[in-house]
GROMACS .gro file of C-alpha atoms in nm:
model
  371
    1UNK     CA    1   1.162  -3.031   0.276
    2UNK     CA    2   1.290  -2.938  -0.098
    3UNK     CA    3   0.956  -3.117  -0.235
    4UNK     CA    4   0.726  -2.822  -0.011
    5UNK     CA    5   0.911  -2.573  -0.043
    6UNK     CA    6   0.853  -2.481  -0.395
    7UNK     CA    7   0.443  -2.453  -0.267
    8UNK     CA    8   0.477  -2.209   0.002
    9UNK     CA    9   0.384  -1.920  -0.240
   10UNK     CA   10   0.061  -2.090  -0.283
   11UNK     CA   11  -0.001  -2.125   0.033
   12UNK     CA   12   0.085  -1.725   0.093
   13UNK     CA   13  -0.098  -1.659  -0.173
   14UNK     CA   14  -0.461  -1.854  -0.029
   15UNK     CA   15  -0.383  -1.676   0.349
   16UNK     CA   16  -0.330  -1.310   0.163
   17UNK     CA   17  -0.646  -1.418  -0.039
   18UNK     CA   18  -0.812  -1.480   0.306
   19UNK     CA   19  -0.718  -1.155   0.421
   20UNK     CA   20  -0.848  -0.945   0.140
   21UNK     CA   21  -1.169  -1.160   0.066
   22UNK     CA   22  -1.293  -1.243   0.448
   23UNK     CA   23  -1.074  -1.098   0.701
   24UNK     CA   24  -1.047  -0.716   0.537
   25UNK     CA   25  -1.498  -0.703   0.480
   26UNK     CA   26  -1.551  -0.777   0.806
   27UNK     CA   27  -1.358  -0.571   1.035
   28UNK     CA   28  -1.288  -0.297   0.804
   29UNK     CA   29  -1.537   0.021   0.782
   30UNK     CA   30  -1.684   0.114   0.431
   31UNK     CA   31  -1.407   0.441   0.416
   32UNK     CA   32  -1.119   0.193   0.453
   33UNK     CA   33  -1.272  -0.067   0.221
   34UNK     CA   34  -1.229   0.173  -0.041
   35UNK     CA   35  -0.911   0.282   0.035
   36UNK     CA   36  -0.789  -0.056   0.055
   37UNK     CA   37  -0.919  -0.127  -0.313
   38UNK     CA   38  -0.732   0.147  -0.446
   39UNK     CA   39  -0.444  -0.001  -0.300
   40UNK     CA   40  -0.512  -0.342  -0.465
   41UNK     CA   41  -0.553  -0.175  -0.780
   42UNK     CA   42  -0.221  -0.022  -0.763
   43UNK     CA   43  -0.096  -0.370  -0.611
   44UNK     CA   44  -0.240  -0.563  -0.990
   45UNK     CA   45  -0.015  -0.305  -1.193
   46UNK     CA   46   0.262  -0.367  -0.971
   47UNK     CA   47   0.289  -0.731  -1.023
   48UNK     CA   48   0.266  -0.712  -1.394
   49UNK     CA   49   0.584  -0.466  -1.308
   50UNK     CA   50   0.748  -0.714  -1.076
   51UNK     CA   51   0.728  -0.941  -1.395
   52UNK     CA   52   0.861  -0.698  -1.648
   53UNK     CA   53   1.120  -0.552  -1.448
   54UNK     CA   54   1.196  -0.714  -1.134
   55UNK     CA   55   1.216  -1.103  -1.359
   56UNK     CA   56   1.257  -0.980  -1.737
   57UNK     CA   57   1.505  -0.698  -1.631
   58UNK     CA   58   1.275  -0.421  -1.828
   59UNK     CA   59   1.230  -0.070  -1.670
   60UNK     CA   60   0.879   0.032  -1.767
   61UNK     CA   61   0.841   0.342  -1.622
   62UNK     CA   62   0.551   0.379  -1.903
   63UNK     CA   63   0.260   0.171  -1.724
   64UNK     CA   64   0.011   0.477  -1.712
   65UNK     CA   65   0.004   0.467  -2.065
   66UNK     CA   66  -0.177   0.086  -2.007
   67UNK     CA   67  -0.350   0.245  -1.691
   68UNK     CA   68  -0.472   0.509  -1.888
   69UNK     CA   69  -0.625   0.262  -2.134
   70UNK     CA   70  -0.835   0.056  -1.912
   71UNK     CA   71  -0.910   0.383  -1.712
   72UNK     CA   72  -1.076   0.558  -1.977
   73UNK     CA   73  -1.254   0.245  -2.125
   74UNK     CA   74  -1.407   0.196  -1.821
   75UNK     CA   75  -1.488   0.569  -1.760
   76UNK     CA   76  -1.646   0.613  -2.121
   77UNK     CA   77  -1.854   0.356  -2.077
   78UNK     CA   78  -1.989   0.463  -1.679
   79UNK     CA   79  -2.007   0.816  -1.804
   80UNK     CA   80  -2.231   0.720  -2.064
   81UNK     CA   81  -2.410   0.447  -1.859
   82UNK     CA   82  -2.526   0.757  -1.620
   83UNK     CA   83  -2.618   0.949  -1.927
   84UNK     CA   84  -2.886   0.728  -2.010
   85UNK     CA   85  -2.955   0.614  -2.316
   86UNK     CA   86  -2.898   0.868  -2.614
   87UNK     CA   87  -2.776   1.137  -2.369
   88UNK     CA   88  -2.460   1.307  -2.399
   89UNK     CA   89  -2.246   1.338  -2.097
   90UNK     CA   90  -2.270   1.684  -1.902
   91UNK     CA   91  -1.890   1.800  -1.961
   92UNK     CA   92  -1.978   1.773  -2.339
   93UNK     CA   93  -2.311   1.989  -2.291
   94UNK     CA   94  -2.110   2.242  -2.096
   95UNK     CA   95  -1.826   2.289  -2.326
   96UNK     CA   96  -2.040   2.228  -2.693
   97UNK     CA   97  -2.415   2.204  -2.618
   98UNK     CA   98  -2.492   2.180  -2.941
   99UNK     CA   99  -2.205   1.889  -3.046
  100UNK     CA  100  -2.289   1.505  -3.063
  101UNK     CA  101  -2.139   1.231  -2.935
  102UNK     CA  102  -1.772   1.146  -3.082
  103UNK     CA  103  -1.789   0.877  -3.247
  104UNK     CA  104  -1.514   0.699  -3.083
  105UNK     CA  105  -1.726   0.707  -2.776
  106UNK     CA  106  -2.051   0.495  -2.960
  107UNK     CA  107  -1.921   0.161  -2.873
  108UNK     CA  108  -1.871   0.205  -2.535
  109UNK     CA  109  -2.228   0.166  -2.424
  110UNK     CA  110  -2.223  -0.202  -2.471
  111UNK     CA  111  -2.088  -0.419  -2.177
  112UNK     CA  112  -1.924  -0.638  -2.395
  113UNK     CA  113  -1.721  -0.387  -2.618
  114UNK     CA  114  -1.550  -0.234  -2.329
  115UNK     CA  115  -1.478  -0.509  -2.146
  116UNK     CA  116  -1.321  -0.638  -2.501
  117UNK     CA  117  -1.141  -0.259  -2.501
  118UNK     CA  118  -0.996  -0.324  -2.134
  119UNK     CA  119  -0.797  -0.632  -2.234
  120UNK     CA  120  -0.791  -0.619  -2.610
  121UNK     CA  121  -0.646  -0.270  -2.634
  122UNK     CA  122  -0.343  -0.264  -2.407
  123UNK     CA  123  -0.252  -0.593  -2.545
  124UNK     CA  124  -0.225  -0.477  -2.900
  125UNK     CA  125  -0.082  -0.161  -2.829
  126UNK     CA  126   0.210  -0.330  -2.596
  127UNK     CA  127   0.241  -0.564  -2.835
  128UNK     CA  128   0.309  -0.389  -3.192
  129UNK     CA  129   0.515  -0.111  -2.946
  130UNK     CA  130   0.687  -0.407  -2.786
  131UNK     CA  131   0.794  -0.574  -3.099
  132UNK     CA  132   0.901  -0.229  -3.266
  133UNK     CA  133   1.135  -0.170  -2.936
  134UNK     CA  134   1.248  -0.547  -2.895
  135UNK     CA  135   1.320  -0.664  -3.249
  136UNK     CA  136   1.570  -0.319  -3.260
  137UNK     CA  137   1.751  -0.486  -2.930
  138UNK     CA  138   1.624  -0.121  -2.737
  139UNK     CA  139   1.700  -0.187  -2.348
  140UNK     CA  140   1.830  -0.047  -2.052
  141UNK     CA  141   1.781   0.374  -2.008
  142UNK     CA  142   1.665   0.432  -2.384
  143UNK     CA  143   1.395   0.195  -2.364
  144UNK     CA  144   1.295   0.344  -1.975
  145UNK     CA  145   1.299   0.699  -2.133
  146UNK     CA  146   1.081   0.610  -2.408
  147UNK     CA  147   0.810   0.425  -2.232
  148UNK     CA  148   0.802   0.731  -1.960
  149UNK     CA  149   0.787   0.976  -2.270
  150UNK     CA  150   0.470   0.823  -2.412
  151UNK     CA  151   0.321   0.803  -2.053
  152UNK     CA  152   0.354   1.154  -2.106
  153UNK     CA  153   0.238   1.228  -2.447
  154UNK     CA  154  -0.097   1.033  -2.359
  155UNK     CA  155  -0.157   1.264  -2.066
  156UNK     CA  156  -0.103   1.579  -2.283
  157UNK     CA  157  -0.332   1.467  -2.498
  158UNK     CA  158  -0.600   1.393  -2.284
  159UNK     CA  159  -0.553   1.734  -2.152
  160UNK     CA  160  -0.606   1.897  -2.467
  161UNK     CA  161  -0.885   1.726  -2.607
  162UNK     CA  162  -1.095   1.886  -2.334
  163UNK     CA  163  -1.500   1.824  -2.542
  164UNK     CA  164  -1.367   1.453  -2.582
  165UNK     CA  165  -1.215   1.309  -2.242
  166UNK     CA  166  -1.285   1.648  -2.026
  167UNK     CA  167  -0.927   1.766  -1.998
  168UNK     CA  168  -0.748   1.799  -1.683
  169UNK     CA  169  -1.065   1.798  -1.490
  170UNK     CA  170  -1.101   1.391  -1.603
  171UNK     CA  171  -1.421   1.163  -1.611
  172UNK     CA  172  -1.632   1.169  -1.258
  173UNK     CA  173  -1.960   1.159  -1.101
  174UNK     CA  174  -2.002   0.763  -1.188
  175UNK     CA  175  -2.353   0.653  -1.083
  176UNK     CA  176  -2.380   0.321  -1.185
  177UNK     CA  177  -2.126   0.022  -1.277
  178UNK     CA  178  -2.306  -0.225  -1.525
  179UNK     CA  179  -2.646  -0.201  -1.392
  180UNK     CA  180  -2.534  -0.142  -1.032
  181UNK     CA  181  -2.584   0.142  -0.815
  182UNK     CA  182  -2.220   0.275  -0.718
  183UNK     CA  183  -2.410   0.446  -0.412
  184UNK     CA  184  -2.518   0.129  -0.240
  185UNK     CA  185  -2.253   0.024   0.053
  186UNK     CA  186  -2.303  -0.358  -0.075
  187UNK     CA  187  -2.232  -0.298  -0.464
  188UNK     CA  188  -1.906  -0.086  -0.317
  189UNK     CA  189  -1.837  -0.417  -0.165
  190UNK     CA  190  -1.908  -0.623  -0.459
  191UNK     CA  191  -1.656  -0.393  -0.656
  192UNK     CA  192  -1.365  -0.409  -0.401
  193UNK     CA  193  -1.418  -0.808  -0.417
  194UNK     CA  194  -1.374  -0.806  -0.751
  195UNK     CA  195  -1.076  -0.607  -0.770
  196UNK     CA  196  -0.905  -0.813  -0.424
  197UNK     CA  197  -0.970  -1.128  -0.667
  198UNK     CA  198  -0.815  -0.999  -0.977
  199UNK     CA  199  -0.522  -0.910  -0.760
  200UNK     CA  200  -0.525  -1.237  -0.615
  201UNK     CA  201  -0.561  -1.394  -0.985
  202UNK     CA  202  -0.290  -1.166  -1.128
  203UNK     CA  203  -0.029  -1.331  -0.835
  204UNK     CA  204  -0.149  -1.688  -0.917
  205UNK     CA  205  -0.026  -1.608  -1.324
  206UNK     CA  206   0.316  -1.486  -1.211
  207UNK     CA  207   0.365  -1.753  -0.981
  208UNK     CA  208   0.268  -1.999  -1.275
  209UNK     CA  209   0.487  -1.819  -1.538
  210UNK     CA  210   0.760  -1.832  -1.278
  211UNK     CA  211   0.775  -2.165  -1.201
  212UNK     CA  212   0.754  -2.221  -1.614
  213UNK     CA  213   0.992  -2.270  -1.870
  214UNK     CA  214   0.932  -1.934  -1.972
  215UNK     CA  215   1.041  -1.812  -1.637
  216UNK     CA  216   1.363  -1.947  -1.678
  217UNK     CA  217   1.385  -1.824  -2.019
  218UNK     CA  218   1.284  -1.455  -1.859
  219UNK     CA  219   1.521  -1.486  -1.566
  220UNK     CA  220   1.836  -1.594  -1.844
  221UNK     CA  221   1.724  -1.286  -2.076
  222UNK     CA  222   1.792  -1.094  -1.825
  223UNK     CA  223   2.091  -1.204  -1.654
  224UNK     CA  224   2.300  -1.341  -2.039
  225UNK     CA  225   2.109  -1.193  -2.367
  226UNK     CA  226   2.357  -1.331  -2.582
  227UNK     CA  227   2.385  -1.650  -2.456
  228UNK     CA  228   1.986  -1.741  -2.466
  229UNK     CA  229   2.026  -1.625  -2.847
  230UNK     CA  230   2.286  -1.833  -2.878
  231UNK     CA  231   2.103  -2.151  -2.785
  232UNK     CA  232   1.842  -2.079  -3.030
  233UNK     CA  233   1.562  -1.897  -2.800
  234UNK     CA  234   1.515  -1.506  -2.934
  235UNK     CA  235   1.511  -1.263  -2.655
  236UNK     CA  236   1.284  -1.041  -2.790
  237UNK     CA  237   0.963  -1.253  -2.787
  238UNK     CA  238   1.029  -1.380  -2.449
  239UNK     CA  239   1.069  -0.948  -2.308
  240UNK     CA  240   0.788  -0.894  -2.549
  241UNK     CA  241   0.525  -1.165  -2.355
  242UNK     CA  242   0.631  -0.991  -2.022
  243UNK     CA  243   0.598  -0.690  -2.156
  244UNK     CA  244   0.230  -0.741  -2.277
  245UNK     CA  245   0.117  -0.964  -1.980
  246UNK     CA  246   0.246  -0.649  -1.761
  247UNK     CA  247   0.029  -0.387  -1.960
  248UNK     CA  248  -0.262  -0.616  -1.940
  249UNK     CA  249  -0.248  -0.631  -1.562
  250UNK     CA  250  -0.190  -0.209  -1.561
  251UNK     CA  251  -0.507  -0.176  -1.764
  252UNK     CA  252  -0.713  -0.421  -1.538
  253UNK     CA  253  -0.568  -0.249  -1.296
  254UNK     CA  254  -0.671   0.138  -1.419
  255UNK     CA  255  -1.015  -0.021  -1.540
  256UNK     CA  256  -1.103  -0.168  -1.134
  257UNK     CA  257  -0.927   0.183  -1.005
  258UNK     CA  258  -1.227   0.424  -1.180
  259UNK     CA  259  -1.539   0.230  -1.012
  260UNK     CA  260  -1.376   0.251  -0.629
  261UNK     CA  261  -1.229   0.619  -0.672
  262UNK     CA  262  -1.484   0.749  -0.860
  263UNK     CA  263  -1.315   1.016  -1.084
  264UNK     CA  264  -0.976   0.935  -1.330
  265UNK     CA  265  -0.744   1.223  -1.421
  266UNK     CA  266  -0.480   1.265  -1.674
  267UNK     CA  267  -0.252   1.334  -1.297
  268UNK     CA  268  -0.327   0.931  -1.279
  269UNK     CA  269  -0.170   0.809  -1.587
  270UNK     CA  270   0.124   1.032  -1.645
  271UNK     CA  271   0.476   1.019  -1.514
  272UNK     CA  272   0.431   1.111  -1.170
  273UNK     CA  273   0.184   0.813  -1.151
  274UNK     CA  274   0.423   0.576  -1.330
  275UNK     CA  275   0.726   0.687  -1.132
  276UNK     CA  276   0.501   0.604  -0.836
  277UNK     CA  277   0.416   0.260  -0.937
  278UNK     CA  278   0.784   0.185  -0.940
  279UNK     CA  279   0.895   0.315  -0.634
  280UNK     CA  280   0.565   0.095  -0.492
  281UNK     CA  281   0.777  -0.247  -0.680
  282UNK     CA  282   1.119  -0.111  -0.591
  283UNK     CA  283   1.012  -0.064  -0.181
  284UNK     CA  284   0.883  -0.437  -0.189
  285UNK     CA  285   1.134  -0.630  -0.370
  286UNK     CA  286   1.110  -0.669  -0.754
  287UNK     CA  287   1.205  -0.974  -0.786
  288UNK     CA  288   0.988  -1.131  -0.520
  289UNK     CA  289   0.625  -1.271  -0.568
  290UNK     CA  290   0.452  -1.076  -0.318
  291UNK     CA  291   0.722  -0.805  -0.249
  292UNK     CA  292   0.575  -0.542  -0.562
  293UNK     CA  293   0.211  -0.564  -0.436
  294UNK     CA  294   0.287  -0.477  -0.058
  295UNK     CA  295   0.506  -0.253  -0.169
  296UNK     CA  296   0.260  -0.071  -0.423
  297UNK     CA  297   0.032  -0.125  -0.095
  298UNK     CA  298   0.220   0.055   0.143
  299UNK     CA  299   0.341   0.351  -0.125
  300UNK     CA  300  -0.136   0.392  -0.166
  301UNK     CA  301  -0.166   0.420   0.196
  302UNK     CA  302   0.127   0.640   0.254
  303UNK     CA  303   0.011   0.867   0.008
  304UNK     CA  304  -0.360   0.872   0.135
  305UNK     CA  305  -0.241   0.883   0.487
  306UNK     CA  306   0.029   1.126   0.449
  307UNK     CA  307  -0.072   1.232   0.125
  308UNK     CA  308  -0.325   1.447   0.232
  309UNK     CA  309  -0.191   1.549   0.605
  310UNK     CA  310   0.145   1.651   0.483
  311UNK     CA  311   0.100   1.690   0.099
  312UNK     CA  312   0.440   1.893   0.108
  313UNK     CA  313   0.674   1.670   0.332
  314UNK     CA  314   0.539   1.356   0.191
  315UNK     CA  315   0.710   1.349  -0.129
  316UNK     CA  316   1.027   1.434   0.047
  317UNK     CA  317   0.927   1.102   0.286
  318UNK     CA  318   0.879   0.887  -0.037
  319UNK     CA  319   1.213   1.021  -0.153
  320UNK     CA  320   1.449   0.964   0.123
  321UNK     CA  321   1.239   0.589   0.142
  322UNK     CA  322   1.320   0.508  -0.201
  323UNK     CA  323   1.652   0.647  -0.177
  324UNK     CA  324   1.738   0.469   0.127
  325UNK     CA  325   1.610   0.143   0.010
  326UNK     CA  326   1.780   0.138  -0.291
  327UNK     CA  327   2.121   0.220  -0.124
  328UNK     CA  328   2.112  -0.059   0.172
  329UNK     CA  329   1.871  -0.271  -0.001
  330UNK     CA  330   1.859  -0.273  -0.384
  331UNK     CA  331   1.644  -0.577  -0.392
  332UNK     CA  332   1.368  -0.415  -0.162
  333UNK     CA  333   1.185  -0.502   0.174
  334UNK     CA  334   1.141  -0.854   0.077
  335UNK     CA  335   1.528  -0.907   0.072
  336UNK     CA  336   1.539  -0.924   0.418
  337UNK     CA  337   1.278  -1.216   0.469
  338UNK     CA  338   1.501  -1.382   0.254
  339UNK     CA  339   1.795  -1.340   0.458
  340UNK     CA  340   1.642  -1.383   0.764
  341UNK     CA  341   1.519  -1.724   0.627
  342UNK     CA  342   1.908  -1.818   0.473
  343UNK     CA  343   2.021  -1.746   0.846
  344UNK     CA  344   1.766  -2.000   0.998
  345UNK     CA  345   1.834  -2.244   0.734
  346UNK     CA  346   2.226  -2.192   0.774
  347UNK     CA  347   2.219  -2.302   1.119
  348UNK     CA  348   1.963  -2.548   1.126
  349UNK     CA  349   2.199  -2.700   0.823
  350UNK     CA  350   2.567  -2.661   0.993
  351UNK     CA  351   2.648  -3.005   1.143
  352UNK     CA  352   2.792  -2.974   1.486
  353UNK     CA  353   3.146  -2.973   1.583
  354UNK     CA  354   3.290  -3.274   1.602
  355UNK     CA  355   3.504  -3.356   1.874
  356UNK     CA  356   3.892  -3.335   1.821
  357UNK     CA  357   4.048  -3.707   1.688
  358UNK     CA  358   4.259  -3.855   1.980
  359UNK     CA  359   4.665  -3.787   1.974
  360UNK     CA  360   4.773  -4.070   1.842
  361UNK     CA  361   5.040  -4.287   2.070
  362UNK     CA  362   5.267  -4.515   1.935
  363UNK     CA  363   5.455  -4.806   2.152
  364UNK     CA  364   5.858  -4.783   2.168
  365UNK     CA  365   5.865  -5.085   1.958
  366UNK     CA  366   5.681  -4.900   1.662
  367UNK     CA  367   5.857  -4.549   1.709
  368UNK     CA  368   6.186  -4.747   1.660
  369UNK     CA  369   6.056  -4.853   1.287
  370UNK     CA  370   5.953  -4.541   1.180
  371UNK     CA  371   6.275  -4.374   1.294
   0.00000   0.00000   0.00000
């Protein structure tokens, strides 16, 4: 049993595939196969969380900032893709008719470059902030305050710079998606598949890094600093490949997010957003596999759901849920599988009682010796 054991993730993995790449197209209606692709791409940000925080022990309550990235990558280059060809993008004719085209926006009308810019640019941003933060030994609520502060700082920015990313009103009104009408109900089902099979992808890596020597490594990090730098490993390259591999998976993540939702905000990428994204990880189970993707799962449809039929007593419903969960059960949902399973195992394990050992009776001729 010990030798199968260790594939039963891979096999969960292949049925939640099935479920999100047969099962979900064909009984689901057009409305919820959007929805549901929002919630996957909030599920792919998750797990890259599930690996920073819930394995490497790192609160990154920051990932909008990597969101963000891939978000407006993929926006510039849409935007301009419905422009046309050397057209500027109607928020820029409304607020400066008679401006050009930044120049930072040029390069996103090839395919290539911004699919380059989606997983080029979060990894070189996470990693020379990673090393800056790691190298200095910065953990615990100083390195959870800073990563939320520059979640922040990028959404006041893009707020201010109104003729260059359209302010708090955001990128919208997406017609096409690299050559693809965004209208048609097939390409809107081409586009969830692709983001169901990055999500799918994105739990097949952090399985595999799991199961890895570097897992281990991760997991000891985590649990005895010192000791791993004792035995020669440094700490801070270990966080810091966590640390990038999560913002890669947030920018995928924001990038997948703008074609199925259609409009991306600076609301999307700043603290609120992030602090979401964690209580999605923290529901499920960080340390789990599958336990920060449901989780980010459930937090999207409660939010859609309830969202927008109670706006005002649904915060106070995620609250009391997060609060809740992380007073009974700090390691999330998923915790009790786990202890439902120990229980089974327990008692399928205990060897019955064995029946009481006879008195012993000794004959007169005996009991005279051992007086």
């Amino acid at each position: 049993m010990t030798k199968i054991r260790p594939w039963l993730p891979l096999i969960g993995i292949g049925v939640f595939a099935i479920l999100l790449l047969v099962v979900a197209p064909a009984v689901l209606s057009m409305h919820w196969i959007n929805n549901l692709g929002k919630y996957c791409c909030w599920a792919i940000a998750a797990v890259g969380i599930g690996l920073a925080w819930g394995r490497g022990g790192m609160l990154v309550l920051g990932q909008g900032v990597f969101f963000g990235l891939g978000a407006y990558a993929m926006a510039m280059h849409l935007t301009l893709e419905s422009a046309g060809p050397d057209s500027l993008p109607v928020f820029m004719i409304l607020y400066d008719p008679s401006g050009g085209l930044p120049a930072f926006w040029e390069p996103f009308r090839s395919d290539v470059f911004t699919l380059l810019a989606i997983v080029l640019l979060p990894v070189i941003v996470a990693g020379v902030l990673g090393y800056a933060l790691f190298k200095r030994r910065i953990k615990g609520a100083y390195f959870a305050i800073l990563s939320q502060a520059l979640a922040v700082a990028l959404a006041v920015l893009i707020s201010s710079t109104i003729r260059e990313t359209g302010g708090d009103t955001g990128l919208s009104d997406f017609k096409y998606f690299f050559g693809f009408v965004l209208n048609d109900d097939a390409n809107k089902l081409m586009v969830y598949s692709i983001a169901a099979a990055l999500l799918v992808a994105c739990l097949l890596v952090v399985w595999q890094l799991n199961r890895s020597r570097f897992g281990e490594l991760l997991i000891a990090t985590r649990d005895a600093e010192e000791r791993v730098r004792f035995l020669g490993y440094d700490p801070a390259n270990i966080k810091l490949v966590a640390y990038v591999v999560a913002a890669l998976m947030a920018s995928v993540a924001g990038a997948m997010f703008v074609p199925i939702v259609g409009i991306i905000t600076p609301a999307e990428i700043g603290a609120s957003a992030s602090i979401l994204m964690i209580a999605g990880v923290a529901l499920g189970g960080r340390a789990s596999l599958f336990g920060p993707a449901l989780g980010a799962m459930a937090i999207g449809w409660g939010q859609s759901s309830l969202g927008s039929t109670w706006p005002d007593g649904w915060i106070y419903i995620l609250g009391l849920v997060f609060i809740l969960v992380t007073l009974f059960l700090p390691m999330g949902l998923s915790s009790l599988f786990g202890r439902a399973k120990g229980l089974v195992w327990r008692s399928r394990e205990s060897p019955p009682a064995s029946p009481s050992a006879p008195e012993l009776v000794l004959e007169p001729d005996v009991q005279e010796v051992t007086k």
